[in-house]
Short mmCIF file of C-alpha atoms in Angstrom, two decimals:
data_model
loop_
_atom_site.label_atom_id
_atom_site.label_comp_id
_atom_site.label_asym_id
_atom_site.label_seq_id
_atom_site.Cartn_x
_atom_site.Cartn_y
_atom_site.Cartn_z
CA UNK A 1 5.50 8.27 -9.16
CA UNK A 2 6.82 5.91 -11.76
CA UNK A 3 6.59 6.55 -15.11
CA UNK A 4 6.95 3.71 -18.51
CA UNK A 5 7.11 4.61 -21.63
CA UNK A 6 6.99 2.01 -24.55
CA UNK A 7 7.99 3.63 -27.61
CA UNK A 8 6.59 1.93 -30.09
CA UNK A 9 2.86 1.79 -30.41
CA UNK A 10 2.32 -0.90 -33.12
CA UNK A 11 5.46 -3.38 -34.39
CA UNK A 12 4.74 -5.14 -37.12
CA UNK A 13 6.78 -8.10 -38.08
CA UNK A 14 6.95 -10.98 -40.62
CA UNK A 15 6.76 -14.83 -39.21
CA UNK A 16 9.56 -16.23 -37.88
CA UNK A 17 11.56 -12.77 -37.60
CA UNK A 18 13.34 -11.51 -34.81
CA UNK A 19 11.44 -8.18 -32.70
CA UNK A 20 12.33 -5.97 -29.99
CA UNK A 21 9.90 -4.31 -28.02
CA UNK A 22 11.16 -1.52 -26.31
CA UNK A 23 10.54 -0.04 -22.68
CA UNK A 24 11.79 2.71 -20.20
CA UNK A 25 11.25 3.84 -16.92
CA UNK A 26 11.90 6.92 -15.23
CA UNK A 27 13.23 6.42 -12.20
CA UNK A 28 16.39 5.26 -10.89
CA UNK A 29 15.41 3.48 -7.80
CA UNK A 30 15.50 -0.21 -7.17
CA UNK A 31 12.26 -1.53 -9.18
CA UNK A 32 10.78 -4.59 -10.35
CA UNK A 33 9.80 -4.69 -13.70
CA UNK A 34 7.10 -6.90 -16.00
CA UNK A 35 5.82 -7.62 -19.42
CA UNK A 36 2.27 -8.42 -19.30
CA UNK A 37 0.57 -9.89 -22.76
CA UNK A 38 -3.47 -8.91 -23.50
CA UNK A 39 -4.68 -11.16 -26.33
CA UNK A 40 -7.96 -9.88 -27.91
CA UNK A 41 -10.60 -9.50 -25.38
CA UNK A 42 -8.99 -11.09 -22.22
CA UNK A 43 -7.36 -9.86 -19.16
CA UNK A 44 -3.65 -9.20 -19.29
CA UNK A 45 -1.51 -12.18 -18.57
CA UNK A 46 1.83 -12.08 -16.89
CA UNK A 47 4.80 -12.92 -19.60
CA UNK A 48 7.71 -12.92 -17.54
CA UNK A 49 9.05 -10.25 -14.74
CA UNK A 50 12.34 -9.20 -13.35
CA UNK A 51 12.79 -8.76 -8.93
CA UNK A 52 16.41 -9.68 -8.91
CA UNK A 53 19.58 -11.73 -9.97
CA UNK A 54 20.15 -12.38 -13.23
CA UNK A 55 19.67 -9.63 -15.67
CA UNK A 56 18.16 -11.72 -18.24
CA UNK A 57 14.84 -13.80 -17.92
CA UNK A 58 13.16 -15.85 -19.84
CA UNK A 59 9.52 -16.99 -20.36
CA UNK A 60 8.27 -20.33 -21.53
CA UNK A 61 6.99 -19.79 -25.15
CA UNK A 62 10.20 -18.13 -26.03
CA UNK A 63 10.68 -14.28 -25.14
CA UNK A 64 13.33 -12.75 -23.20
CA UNK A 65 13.86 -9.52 -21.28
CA UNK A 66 17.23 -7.75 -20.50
CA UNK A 67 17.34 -5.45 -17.50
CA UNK A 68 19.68 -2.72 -18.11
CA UNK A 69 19.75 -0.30 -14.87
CA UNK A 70 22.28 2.28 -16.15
CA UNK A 71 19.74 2.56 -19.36
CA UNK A 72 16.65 2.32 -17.04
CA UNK A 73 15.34 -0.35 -19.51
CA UNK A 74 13.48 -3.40 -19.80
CA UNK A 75 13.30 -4.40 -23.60
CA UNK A 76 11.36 -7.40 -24.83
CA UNK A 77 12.68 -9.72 -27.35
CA UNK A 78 12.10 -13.02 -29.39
CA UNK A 79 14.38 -14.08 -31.99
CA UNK A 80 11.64 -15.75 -34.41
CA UNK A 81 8.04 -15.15 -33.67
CA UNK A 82 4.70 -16.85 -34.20
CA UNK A 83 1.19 -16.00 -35.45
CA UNK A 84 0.52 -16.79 -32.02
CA UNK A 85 2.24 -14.07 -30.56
CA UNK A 86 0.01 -11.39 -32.22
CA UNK A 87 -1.21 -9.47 -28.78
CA UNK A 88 -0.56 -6.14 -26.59
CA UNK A 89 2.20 -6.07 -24.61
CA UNK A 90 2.59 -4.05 -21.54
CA UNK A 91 5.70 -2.77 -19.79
CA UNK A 92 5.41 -2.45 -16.00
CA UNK A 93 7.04 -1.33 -13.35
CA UNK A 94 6.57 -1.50 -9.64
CA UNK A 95 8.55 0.48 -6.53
CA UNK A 96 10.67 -1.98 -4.58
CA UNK A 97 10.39 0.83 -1.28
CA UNK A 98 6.43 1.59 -1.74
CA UNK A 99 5.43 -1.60 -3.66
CA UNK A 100 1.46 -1.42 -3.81
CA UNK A 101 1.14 0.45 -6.71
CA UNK A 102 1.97 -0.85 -10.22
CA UNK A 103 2.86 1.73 -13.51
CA UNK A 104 2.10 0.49 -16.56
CA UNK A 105 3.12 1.53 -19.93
CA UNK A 106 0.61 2.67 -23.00
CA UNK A 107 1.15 -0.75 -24.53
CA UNK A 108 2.83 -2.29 -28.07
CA UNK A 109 0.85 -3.55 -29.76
CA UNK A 110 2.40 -6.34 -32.05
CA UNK A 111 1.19 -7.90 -35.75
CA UNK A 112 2.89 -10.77 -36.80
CA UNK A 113 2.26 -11.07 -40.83
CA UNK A 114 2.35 -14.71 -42.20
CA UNK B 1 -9.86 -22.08 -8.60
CA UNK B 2 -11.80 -19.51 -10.50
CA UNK B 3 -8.97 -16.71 -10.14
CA UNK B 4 -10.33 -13.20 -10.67
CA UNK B 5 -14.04 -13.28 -11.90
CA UNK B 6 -15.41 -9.87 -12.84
CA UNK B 7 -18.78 -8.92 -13.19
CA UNK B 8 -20.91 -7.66 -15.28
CA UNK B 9 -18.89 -7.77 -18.73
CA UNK B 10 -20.82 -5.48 -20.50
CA UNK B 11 -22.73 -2.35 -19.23
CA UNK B 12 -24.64 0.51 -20.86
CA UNK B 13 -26.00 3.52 -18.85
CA UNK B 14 -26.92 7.21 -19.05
CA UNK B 15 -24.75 10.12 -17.62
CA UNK B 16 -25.74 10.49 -13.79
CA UNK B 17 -26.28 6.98 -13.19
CA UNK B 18 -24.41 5.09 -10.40
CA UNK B 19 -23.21 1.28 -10.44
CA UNK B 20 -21.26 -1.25 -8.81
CA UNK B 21 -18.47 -3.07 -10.60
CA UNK B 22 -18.18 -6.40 -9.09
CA UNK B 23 -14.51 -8.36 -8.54
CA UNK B 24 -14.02 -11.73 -6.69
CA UNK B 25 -10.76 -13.51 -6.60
CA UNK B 26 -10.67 -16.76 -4.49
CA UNK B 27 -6.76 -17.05 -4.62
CA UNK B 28 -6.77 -15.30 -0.69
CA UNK B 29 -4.61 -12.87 -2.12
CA UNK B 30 -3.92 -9.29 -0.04
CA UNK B 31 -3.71 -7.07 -2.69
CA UNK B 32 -6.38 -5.95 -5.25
CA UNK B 33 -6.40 -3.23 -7.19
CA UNK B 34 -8.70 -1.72 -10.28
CA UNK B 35 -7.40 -0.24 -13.84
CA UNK B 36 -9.03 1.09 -16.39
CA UNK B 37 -7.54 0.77 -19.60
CA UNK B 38 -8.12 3.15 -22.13
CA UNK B 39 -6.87 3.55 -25.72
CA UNK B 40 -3.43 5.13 -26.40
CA UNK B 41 -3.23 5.53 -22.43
CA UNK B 42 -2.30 1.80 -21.37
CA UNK B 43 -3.90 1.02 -17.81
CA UNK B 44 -4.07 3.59 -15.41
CA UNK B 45 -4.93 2.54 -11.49
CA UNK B 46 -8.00 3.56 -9.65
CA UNK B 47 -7.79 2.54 -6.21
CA UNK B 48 -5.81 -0.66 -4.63
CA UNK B 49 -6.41 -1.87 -1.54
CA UNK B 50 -3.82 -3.68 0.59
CA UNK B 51 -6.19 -5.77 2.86
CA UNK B 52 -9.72 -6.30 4.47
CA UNK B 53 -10.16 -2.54 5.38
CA UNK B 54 -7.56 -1.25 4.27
CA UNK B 55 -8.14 1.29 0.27
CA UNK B 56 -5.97 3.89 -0.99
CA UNK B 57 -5.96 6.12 -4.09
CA UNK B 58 -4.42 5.58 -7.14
CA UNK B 59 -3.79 7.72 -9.94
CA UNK B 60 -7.22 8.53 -11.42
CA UNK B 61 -9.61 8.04 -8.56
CA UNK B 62 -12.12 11.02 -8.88
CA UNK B 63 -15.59 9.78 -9.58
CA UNK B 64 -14.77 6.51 -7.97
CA UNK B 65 -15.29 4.72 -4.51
CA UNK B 66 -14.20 1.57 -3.11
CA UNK B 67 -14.47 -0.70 -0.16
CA UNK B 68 -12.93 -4.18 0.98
CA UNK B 69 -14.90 -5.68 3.56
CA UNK B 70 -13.76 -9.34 2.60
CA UNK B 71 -10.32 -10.81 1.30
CA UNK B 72 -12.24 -12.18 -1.58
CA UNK B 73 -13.87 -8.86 -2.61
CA UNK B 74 -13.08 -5.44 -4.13
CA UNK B 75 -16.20 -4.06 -5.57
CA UNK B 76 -15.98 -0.50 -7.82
CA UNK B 77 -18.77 2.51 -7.24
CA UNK B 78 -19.43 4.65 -9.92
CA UNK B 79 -21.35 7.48 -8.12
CA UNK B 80 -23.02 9.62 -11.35
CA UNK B 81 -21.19 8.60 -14.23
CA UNK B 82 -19.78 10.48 -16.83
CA UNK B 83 -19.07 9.39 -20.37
CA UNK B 84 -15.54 10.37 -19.84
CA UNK B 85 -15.80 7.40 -17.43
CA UNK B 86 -16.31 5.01 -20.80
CA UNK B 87 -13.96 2.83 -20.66
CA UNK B 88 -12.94 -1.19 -19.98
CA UNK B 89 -12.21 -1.53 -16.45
CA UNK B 90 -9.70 -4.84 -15.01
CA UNK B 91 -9.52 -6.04 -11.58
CA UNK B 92 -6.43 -7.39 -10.29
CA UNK B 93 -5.25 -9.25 -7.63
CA UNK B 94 -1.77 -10.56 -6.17
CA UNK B 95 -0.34 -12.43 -3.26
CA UNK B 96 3.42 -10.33 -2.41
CA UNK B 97 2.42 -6.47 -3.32
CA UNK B 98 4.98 -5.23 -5.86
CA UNK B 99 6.92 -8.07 -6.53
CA UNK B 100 3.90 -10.49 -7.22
CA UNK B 101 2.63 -11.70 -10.25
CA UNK B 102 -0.63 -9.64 -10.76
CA UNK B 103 -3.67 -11.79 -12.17
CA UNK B 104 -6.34 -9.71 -14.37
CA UNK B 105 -9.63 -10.35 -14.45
CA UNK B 106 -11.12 -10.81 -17.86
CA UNK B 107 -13.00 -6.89 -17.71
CA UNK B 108 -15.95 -4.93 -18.11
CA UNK B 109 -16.67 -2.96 -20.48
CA UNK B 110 -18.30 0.09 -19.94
CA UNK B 111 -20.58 2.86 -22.03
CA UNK B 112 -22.01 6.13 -20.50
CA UNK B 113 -23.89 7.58 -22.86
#
């Protein structure tokens, strides 16, 4: 079985600074690999998610995520954050040979201070 | 489309009671699968299922049963629970298995006194 750690339980972060939230995963093996957002009493939403290509992908309100394989990690970024962005956020990982079961990390949960 | 609808979103009961934990998604998506996410401990799976019929294990299954006799619907049994079984519990379902986006429903939370 898979297993993510996020090491960081709680970032907080002034508005419109840069933050990193960190993720690894334990196996070597061909994965794919998420970052899911929970805002205050909602359902997790998918943020953006890795299956191939491109190391580096990108979401719509700004975030980015870096694949590195030899570092098994998956580290979240945005270079100037929002209010808005104040939320969990949870790594993920999934098997690409037995794909039906999803890992997920213990969350990061992020403050943004005005 | 209503996505993943989850119900009910807030229950109360007494150690040895059983319920049902309902979860519809209308998306005709294969895969379903229910978390429970519990502070400091992220979301851990339950059981999945991978099609009408079809329901495996995941990693924390004791005290729980499931079934999937429809696409649309993945309904969790809690057979006596325990308050160790307190806890907000997500539904999710998604179209491709591991590579799919997964889409959460919005929870129940649940209190076993």
């Amino acid at each position: 079985a898979q297993s993510v750690t996020q090491l960081d339980s709680q970032v907080p972060v002034f508005e419109e600074a840069p933050v990193e939230l960190r993720c690894n995963y334990s196996s070597s093996v061909s994965v794919y690999l998420f970052w899911y957002v929970q805002y205050p009493n909602q359902g997790l939403q998918l943020l953006l998610k890795y299956l191939s290509g491109s190391t580096l992908v990108e979401s719509i309100n700004g975030f980015e995520a870096e694949f590195n394989k030899s570092q098994t990690s998956f580290h979240l970024r945005k270079p100037s954050v929002h209010i808005s962005d104040t939320a969990e956020y949870f790594c993920a990982v999934s098997d690409r040979r037995n794909g039906n079961q999803f890992y997920f990390g213990t969350g990061t949960s992020l403050t943004v201070i005005p | 489309n209503a996505g993943v609808t989850q119900t009910p979103k807030f229950q109360v009961l007494k150690t040895g009671q059983s319920m049902t934990l309902q979860c519809a998604q209308d998306m005709n998506h294969e895969y379903m699968s229910w978390y429970r996410q519990d502070p400091g401990m992220g979301l851990r799976l339950i059981h999945y299922s991978v099609g009408a019929g079809i329901t495996d294990q995941g990693e924390v299954p004791n005290g729980y049963n499931v079934s999937r006799s429809t696409t649309e619907d993945f309904p969790l049994r809690l057979l006596s629970a325990a308050p160790s079984q307190t806890s907000v519990y997500f539904c999710a379902s998604t179209r491709t298995g591991g590579s799919g986006t997964q889409y959460f429903g919005p929870g129940t939370r649940l209190t076993v006194l």
